Structure formats: C-alpha cells, structure tokens
Short mmCIF file of C-alpha atoms in Angstrom, two decimals:
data_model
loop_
_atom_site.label_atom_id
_atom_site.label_comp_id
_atom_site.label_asym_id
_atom_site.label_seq_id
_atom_site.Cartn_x
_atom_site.Cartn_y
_atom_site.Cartn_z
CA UNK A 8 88.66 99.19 161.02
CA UNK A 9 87.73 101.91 158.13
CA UNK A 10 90.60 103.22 156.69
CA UNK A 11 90.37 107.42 157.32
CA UNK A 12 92.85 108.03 154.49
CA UNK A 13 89.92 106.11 152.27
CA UNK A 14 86.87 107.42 153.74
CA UNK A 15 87.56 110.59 155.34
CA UNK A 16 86.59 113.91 153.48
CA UNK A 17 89.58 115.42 155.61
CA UNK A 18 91.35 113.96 152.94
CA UNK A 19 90.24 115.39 149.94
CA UNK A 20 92.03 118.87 149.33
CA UNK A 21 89.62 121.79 149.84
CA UNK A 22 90.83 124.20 146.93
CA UNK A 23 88.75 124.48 144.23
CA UNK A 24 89.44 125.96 140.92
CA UNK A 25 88.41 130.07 141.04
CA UNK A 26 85.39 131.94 139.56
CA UNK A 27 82.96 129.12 138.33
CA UNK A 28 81.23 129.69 135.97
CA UNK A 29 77.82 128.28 136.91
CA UNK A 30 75.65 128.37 140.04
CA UNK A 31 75.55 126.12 142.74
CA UNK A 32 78.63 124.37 143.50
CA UNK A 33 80.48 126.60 145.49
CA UNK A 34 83.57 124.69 147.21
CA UNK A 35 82.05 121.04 146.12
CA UNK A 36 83.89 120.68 143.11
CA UNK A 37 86.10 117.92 144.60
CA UNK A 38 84.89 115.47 142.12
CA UNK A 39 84.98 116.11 138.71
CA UNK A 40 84.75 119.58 136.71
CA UNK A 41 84.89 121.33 133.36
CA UNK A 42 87.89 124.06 133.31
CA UNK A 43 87.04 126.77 130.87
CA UNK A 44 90.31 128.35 129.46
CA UNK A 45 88.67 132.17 128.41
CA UNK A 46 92.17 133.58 127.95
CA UNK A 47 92.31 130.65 125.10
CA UNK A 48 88.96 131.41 123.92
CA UNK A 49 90.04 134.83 123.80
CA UNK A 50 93.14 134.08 121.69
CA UNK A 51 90.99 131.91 119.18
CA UNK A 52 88.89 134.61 118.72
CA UNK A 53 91.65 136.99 117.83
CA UNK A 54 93.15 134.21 115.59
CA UNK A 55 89.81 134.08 113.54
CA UNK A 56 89.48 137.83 113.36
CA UNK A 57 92.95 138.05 111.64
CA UNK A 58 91.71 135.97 108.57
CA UNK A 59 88.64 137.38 108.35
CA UNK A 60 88.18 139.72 105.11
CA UNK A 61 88.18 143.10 105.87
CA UNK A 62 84.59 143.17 105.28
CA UNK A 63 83.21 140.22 107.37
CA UNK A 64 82.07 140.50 110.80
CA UNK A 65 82.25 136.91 113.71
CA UNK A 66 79.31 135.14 114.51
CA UNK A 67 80.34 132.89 117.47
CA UNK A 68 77.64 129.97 117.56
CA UNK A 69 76.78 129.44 120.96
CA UNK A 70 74.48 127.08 120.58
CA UNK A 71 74.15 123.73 123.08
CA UNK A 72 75.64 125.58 126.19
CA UNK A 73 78.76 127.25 124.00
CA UNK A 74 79.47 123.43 122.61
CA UNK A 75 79.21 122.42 126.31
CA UNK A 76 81.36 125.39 127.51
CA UNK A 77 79.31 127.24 129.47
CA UNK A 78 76.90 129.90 126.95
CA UNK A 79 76.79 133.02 129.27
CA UNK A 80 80.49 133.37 130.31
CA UNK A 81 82.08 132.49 126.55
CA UNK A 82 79.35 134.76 124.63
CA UNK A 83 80.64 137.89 127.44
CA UNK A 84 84.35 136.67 126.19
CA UNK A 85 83.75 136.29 122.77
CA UNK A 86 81.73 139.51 122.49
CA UNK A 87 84.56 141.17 124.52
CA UNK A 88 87.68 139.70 122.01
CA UNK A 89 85.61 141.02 119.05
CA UNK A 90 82.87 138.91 117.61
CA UNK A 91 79.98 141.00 116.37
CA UNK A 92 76.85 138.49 116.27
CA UNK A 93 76.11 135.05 118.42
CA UNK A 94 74.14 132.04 117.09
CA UNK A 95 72.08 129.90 118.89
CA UNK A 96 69.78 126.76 118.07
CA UNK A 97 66.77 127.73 120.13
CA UNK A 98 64.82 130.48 121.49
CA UNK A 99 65.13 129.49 125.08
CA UNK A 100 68.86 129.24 124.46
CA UNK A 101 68.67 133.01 123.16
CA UNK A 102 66.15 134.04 126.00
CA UNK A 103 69.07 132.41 128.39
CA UNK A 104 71.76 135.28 127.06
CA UNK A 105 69.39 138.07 127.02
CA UNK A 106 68.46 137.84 130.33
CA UNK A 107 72.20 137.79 131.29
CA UNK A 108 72.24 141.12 129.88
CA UNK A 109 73.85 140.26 126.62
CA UNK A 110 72.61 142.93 124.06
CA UNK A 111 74.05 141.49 120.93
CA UNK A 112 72.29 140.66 118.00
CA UNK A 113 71.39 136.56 118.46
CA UNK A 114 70.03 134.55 115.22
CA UNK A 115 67.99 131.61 115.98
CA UNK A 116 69.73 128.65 113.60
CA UNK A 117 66.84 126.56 113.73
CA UNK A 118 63.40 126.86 112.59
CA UNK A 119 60.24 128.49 114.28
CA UNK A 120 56.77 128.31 113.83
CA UNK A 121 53.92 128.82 116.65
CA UNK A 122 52.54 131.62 117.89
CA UNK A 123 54.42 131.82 121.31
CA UNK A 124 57.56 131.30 119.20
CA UNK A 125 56.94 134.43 117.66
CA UNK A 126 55.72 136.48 120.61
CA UNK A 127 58.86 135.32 122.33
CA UNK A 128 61.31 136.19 119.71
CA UNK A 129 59.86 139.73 119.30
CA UNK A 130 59.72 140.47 123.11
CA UNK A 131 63.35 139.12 123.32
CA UNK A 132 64.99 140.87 120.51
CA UNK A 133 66.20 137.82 118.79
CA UNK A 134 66.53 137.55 114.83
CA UNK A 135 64.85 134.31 113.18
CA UNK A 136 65.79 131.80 110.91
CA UNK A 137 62.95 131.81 107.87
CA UNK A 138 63.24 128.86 105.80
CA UNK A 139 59.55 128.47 104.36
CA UNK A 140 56.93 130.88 102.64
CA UNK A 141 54.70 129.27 104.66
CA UNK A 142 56.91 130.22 108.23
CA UNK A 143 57.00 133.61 106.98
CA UNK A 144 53.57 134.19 106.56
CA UNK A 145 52.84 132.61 109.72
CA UNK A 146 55.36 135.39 111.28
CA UNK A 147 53.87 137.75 109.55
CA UNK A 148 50.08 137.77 110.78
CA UNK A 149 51.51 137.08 114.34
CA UNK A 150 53.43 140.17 114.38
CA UNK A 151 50.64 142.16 112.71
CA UNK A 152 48.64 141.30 115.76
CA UNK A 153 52.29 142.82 117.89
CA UNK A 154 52.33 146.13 115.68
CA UNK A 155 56.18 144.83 116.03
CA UNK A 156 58.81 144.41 113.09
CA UNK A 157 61.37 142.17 113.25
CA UNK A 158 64.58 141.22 111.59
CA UNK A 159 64.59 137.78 109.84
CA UNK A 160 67.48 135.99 107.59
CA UNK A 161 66.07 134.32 104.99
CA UNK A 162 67.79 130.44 104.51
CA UNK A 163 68.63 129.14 101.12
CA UNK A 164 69.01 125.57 100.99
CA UNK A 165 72.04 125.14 98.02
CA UNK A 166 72.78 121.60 98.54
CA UNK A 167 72.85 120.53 102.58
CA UNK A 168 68.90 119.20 102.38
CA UNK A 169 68.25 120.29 105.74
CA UNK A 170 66.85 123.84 106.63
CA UNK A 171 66.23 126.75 103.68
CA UNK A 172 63.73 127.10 100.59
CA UNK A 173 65.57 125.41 97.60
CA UNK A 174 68.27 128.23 96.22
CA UNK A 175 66.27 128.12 92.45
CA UNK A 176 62.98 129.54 94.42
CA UNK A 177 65.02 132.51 96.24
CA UNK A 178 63.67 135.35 93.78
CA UNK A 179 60.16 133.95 94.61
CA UNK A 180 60.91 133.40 98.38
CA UNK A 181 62.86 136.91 99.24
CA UNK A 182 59.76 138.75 97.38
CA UNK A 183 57.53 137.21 99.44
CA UNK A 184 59.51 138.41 103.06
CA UNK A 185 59.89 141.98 101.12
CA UNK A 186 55.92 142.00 100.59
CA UNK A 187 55.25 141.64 104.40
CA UNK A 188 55.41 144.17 106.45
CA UNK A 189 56.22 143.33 109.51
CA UNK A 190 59.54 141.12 108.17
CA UNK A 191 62.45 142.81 108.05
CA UNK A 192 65.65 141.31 105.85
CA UNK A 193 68.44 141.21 107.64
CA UNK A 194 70.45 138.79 105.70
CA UNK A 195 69.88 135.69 103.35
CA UNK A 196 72.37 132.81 104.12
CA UNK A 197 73.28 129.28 103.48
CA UNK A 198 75.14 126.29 105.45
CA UNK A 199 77.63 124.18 103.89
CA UNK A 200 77.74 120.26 103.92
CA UNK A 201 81.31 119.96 103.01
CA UNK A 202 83.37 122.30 103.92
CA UNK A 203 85.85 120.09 106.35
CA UNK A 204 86.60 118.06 103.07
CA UNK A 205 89.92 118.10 101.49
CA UNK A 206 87.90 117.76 98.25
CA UNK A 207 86.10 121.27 97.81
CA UNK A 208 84.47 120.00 94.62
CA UNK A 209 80.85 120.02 96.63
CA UNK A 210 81.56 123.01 98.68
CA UNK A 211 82.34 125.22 95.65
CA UNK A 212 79.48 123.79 93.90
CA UNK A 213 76.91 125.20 96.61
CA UNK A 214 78.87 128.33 96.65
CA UNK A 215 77.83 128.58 92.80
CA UNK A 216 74.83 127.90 93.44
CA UNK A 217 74.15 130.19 96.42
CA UNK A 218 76.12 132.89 93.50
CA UNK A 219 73.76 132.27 91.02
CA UNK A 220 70.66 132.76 93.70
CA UNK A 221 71.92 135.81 95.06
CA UNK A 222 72.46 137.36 91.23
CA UNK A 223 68.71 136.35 90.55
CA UNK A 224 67.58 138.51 93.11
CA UNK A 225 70.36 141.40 92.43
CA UNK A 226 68.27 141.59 88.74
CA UNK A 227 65.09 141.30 91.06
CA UNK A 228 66.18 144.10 92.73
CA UNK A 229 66.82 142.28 96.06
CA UNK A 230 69.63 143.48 97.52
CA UNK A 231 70.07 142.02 101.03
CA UNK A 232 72.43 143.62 103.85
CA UNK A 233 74.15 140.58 104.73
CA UNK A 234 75.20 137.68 102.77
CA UNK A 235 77.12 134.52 104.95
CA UNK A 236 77.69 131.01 103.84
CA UNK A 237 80.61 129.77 106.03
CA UNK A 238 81.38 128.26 109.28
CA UNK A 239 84.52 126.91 110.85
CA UNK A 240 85.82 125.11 108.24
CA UNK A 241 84.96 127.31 105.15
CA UNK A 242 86.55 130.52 107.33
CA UNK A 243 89.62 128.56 107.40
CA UNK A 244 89.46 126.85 104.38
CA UNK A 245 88.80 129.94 101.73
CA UNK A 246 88.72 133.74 102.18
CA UNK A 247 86.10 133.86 99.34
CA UNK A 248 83.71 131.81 101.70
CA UNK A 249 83.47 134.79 103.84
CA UNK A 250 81.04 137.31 102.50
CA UNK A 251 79.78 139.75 105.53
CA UNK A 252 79.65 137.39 108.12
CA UNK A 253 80.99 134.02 109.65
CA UNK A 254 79.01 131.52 111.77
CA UNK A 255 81.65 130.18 113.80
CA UNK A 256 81.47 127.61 116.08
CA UNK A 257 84.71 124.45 116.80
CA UNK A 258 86.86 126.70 116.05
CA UNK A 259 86.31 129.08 118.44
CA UNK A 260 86.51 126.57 120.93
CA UNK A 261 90.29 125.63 119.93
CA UNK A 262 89.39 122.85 117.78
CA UNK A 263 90.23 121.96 113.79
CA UNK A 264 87.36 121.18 112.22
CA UNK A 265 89.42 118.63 109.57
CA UNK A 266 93.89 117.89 110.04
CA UNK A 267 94.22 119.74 106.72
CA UNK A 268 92.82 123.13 107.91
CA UNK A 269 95.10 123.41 111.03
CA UNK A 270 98.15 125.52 109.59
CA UNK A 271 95.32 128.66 108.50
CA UNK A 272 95.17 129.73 112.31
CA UNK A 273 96.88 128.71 115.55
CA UNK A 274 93.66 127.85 117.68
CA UNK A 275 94.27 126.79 121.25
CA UNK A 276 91.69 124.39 123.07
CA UNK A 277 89.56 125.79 125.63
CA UNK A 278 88.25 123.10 127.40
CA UNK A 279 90.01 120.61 129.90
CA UNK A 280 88.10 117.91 132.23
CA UNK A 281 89.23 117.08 135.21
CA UNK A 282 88.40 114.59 138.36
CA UNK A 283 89.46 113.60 141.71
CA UNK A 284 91.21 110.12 142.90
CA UNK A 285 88.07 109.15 145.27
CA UNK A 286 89.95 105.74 146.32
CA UNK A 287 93.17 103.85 145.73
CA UNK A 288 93.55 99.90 146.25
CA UNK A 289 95.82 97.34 145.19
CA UNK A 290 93.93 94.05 143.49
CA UNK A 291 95.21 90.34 142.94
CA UNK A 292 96.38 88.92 139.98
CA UNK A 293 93.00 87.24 138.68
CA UNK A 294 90.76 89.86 140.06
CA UNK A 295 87.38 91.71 137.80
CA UNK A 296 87.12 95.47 137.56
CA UNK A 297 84.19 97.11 137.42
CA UNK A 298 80.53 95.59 135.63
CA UNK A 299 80.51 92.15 133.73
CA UNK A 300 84.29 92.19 134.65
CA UNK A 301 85.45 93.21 131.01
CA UNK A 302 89.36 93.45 132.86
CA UNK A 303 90.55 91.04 134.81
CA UNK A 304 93.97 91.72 136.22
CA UNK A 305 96.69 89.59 134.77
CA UNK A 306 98.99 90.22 138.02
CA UNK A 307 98.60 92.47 141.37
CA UNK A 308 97.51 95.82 140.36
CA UNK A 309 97.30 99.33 142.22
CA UNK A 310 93.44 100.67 140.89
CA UNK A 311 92.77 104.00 141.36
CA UNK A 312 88.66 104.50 141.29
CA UNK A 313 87.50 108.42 139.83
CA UNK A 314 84.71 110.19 140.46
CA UNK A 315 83.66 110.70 136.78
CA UNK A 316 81.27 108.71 134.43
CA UNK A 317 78.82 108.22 132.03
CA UNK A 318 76.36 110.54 133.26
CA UNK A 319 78.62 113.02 133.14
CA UNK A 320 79.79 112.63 129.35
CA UNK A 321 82.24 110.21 129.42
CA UNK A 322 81.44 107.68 126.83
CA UNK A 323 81.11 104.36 127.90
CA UNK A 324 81.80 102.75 124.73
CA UNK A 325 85.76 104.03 125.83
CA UNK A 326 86.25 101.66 128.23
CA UNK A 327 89.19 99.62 128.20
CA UNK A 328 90.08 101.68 125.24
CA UNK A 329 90.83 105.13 126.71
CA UNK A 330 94.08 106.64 128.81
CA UNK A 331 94.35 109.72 131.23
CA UNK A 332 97.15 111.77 132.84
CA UNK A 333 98.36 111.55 136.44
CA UNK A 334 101.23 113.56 137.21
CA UNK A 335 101.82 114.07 133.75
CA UNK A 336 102.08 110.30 132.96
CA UNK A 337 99.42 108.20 130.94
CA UNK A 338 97.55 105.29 132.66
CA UNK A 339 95.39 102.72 131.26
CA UNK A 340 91.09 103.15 132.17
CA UNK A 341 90.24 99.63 132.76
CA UNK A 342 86.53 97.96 133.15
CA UNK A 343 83.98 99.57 132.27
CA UNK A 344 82.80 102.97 132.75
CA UNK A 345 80.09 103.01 135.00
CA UNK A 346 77.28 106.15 135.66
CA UNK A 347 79.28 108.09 138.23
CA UNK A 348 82.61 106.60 138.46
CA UNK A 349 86.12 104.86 136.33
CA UNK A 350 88.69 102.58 137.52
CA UNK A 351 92.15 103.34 136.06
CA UNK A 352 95.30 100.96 136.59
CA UNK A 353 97.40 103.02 138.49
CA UNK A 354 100.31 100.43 139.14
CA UNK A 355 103.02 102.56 137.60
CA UNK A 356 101.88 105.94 139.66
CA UNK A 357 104.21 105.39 143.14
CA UNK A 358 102.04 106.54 145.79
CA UNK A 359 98.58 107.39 144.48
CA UNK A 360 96.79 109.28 147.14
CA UNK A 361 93.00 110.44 147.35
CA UNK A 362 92.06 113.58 146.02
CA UNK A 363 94.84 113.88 143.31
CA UNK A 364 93.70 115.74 140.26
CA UNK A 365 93.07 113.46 136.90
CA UNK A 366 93.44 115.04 133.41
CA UNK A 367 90.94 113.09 131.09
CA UNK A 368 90.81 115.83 128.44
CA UNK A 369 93.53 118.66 128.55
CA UNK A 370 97.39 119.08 129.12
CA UNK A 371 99.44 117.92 131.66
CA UNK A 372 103.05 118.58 132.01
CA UNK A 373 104.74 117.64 128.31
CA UNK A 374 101.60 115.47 127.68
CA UNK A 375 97.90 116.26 126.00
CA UNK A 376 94.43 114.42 125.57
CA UNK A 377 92.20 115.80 123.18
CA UNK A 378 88.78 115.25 122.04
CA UNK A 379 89.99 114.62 118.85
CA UNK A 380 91.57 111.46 120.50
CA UNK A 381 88.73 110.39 121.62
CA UNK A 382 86.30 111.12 118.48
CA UNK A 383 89.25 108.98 116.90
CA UNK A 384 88.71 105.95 118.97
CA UNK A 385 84.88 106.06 118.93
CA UNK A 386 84.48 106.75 115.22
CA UNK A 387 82.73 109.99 116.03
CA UNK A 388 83.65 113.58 115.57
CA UNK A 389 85.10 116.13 118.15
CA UNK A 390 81.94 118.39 118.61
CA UNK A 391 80.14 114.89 119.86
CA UNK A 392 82.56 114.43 122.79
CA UNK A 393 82.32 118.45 123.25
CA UNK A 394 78.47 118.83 124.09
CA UNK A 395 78.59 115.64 125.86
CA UNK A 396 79.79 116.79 129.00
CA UNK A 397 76.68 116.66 131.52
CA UNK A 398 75.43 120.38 133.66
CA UNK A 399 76.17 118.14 136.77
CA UNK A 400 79.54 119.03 136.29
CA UNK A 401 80.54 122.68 137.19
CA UNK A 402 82.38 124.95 134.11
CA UNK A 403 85.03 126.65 136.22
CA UNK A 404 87.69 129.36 134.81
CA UNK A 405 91.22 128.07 134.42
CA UNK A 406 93.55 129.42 136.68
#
C-alpha cells in the first residue's frame, strides 16, 4: 500500500512565499524557489551611495536577469533607493526594462553592430557602448537614415584586452564620434581587470593610463560629460576610482567582490534558495544513493530526497562536497546531484517530514550558506553560482 504521507500533495504545505516576482507560478512554488531580499538590496544600495564622492552618480548593472535576481523588480528597487543609471549586456535585456516602464537611462555594456541593432536601440532609448571607429561609423549612416541622435559612451581599452579602442588612439577615436552627427557623447569609460586584487599595482596603472588619455583629449579640446572607470571592487577599493559614475554590479547584490574589501561597506546578501523535502526514507547500511552510486551508506541512514538540481543551477560538480540547513542545522548532500532532484543524509534531523523548507543558499537560525562557500569549493567565483540559478525557478520577495 502507497504511503499518503509520501505521495499525497495533501501533504505538502500550501503557503507560498508573497509577491513573486515573475509570472506564472502562482501557488506552485512548493518545490524549489529563489527569495529576493529587496529590503537588503535596498540597504546595499544605500551603503554604496554613502561612499560614493559627492560627485558620482550609481550605475546598478543589471545585466543577466539582475545577476540572476530577477532584472525588472531589482532595477524598480534600485532606481527607487537611489541609483541614477542601469547597465545591461544586451539590447533585448534593455528592451526587457523599457517595456516595464523603466525610464532610466540604460547603457548597453557590450558591443553592437547591425542595422536592426541600431534601429532598436534608437526606438528604445537605450545608450550604446562604441568601442570601434568602424562601429561608429556604422551607427552613424544608420541613424542618418532615422534623422535620430543618440547618446553613445565611447570605450577605452587601458589594459583589460577585451572591449574599447586602445587608450593611445582616444584623441583620434573621440574626434571621430564628435565629427558625426548623429552620435552624441555621453561619456568615455573604461573597465578594470584588477580591481578585486590586494595588489593595486595593475589597477593604478590603467587608471594612469585612462589619465593620460583623457588629458590628450582635454588639449584636443574633448571634454566629455561623464568620465567612469570603476565597478564593485574599485568603488570599494579607492574613492579616486570614482569619477562621475560607478558601474556597480556584486555588490549591489550583498556580495564582496575580494575578503579584503569587506570592512569599506556593510553589504547584506540578497539572494537565498530554497526547496521542499519531496520524500523521506531510511536506507541500509551498504546501500547506493543516487547515479553511479558515488555514496554508499556506511550504516542505516534517514535520506531526505529535494526537489532541486542541476537544471536549476545547482552545480553538480558539488556533490558529495556540499551541506544545507534544516531547521537551522547542517546536513551532508550525498550522491550525486541529479537534473531535478538531491539526496541529503538526514539521519541527525528527528522526524523529517515532507514539505519542510531547505536552505541551500541563505540564513537559517544562527547558521549561513553563501555563494562564496560554494565558489570556494568549486574553484570558481561568486557571480558564477549567482547567474546560475535556472528561470524555472520562481524569484519571490522575502517575507
């Protein structure tokens, strides 16, 4: 006979957390969810805005979904707490927030080139990324044919070797965007490769050079609105870093982007992820868990099975390796993490029952998992384990 306590949905609790923040779900989040903290984010926001010089202005990068967060709902908070600009990577991630109704300005991070990129960043009111002469020429007989201007932020390249004409050419580069009509400068910028280092040997040496670029065009008589260099680490790293304007992105989010920057500002994490206890079981001594049995119980063990995996961002590489909190208390994750579900040894947990809420990432009671921890045992780093987390699972406000 089927046990009804194992297989009944009567015995999964109905309550949900409150005011999701995506579409779709409604009272299904029984599983596994995302809890958005946007009192936190709120906080963090505040936090950054305190160190700021007097002079700079918040850009909250928003790009990949808010880090995974949920883009619409933490570019309303972060707007609301005081940032001035947002960041994205993409167009359709800027398209996304203007048809929310966000009015903001939005730059586009990464680089544009085709004809319907254009079009759709002039109908959308979104501010480019120019990194080429050739890109801006390109933008410039597409908006010709648009009779429309638009803003553009011209990207040196001072020592990261990704996007951005090479800092020595900037004179040459900026008089070129001047020349066109249709371009309008908004800013010229840079991004920094170092700036979570200890050692700000590197990071101090592109800040020269991005210096010596913008005095170049000072004597060219270029004199651009908006100058910005830094993101989270260099805003909490060095008030010198932060000209008009801040891209900030971990660090809104409640995370340190290196151990030695987390004394500047008292940033709270935003994020928690959470799952259900789908079924609880007790196993013999001897017994496999879970694909290619990588455990094997040593002696009889409760196992409590969670309806969380892979496919939804957990890394698989942390099985075996990785705890969670029950009732405050860490317990093992043993076997391997499969696509939709974990097994955790539960043996020290009296009375496990179905539907009981599991903390993989977040607090609970006197005890916290971060994603720090688990960047730590993967060898990765925190805004990895961030973005990982899969739409399938619902963002939902904290209570």
């Amino acid at each position: 006979m089927l046990n009804r306590e194992q297989t009944s949905a009567e015995a999964l609790p109905k309550e949900c957390p409150p005011n999701l923040l995506s579409d779709g779900y409604g009272g299904l989040c029984q599983r596994a969810w995302v809890e958005i903290d946007l009192a936190a984010l709120t906080h963090n926001v505040k936090q950054l805005k305190n160190i700021l010089s007097p002079r700079s202005q918040l850009m909250a990068v928003v790009k990949a979904d808010a880090y995974g967060h949920g883009a619409i709902a933490v570019s309303q908070t972060v707007l609301q707490a005081g940032a001035s600009w947002l960041g994205v990577a993409t167009i359709p991630e800027g398209i996304e927030l203007r048809e929310a109704g966000i009015t903001a300005p939005i730059l586009v991070l990464g680089a544009t080139y085709t004809t319907e990129q254009v079009k759709a960043i002039a109908h959308w009111h979104l501010q480019p990324t120019i990194c080429t002469v050739k890109q801006a020429l390109i933008f410039s007989e597409v908006l010709a044919t648009l009779h429309q201007s638009v803003p553009v932020h011209a990207k040196l390249d001072t020592g990261m070797s990704r996007l951005g004409t090479p800092w020595q050419e900037a004179t040459e580069f900026l008089q070129l965007i001047q020349s066109l009509p249709h371009l309008k400068l908004a800013s010229v910028y840079s991004h920094l490769a170092t700036a979570d280092s200890p050692d700000p040997t590197i990071m101090l040496e592109q800040q020269e050079n991005f210096e010596r670029a913008i005095a170049q065009l000072k004597i060219a008589g270029i004199n651009p609105d908006r100058l910005h260099l830094a993101n989270s680490a260099a805003t909490l790293a060095n008030p010198n870093l932060h000209y008009d304007l801040v891209r900030v992105g971990l660090a809104n989010y409640g995370l340190y982007p290196a151990p030695h920057l987390q004394n500047v500002a008292n940033l709270k994490p935003v994020m928690q992820v959470k799952a259900r206890v789908t079924q609880v079981k007790t196993i013999a001594a001897g017994t496999g868990v879970s694909y290619g049995h990588q455990f094997v119980a040593q002696q009889q063990t409760q196992i409590a099975v969670v309806g969380i995996g892979y496919a939804d961002g957990i890394p698989r590489n942390l099985s075996n390796k990785m705890k969670v909190l029950i009732r405050g208390s860490f317990v093992p994750q043993v076997g391997a993490v499969t696509m939709d579900q974990l097994m955790l040894d539960v043996s020290s947990i009296p009375d496990l029952e179905v539907g009981e809420v599991v903390t993989l990432l977040g607090k609970d009671g006197g005890n916290e998992i971060s994603a720090d921890d688990w960047a730590g045992i993967l060898g990765t780093i925190s805004w990895e384990i961030l973005c990982g987390f899969k739409h399938r699972l619902p963002r939902v406000a904290a209570s």
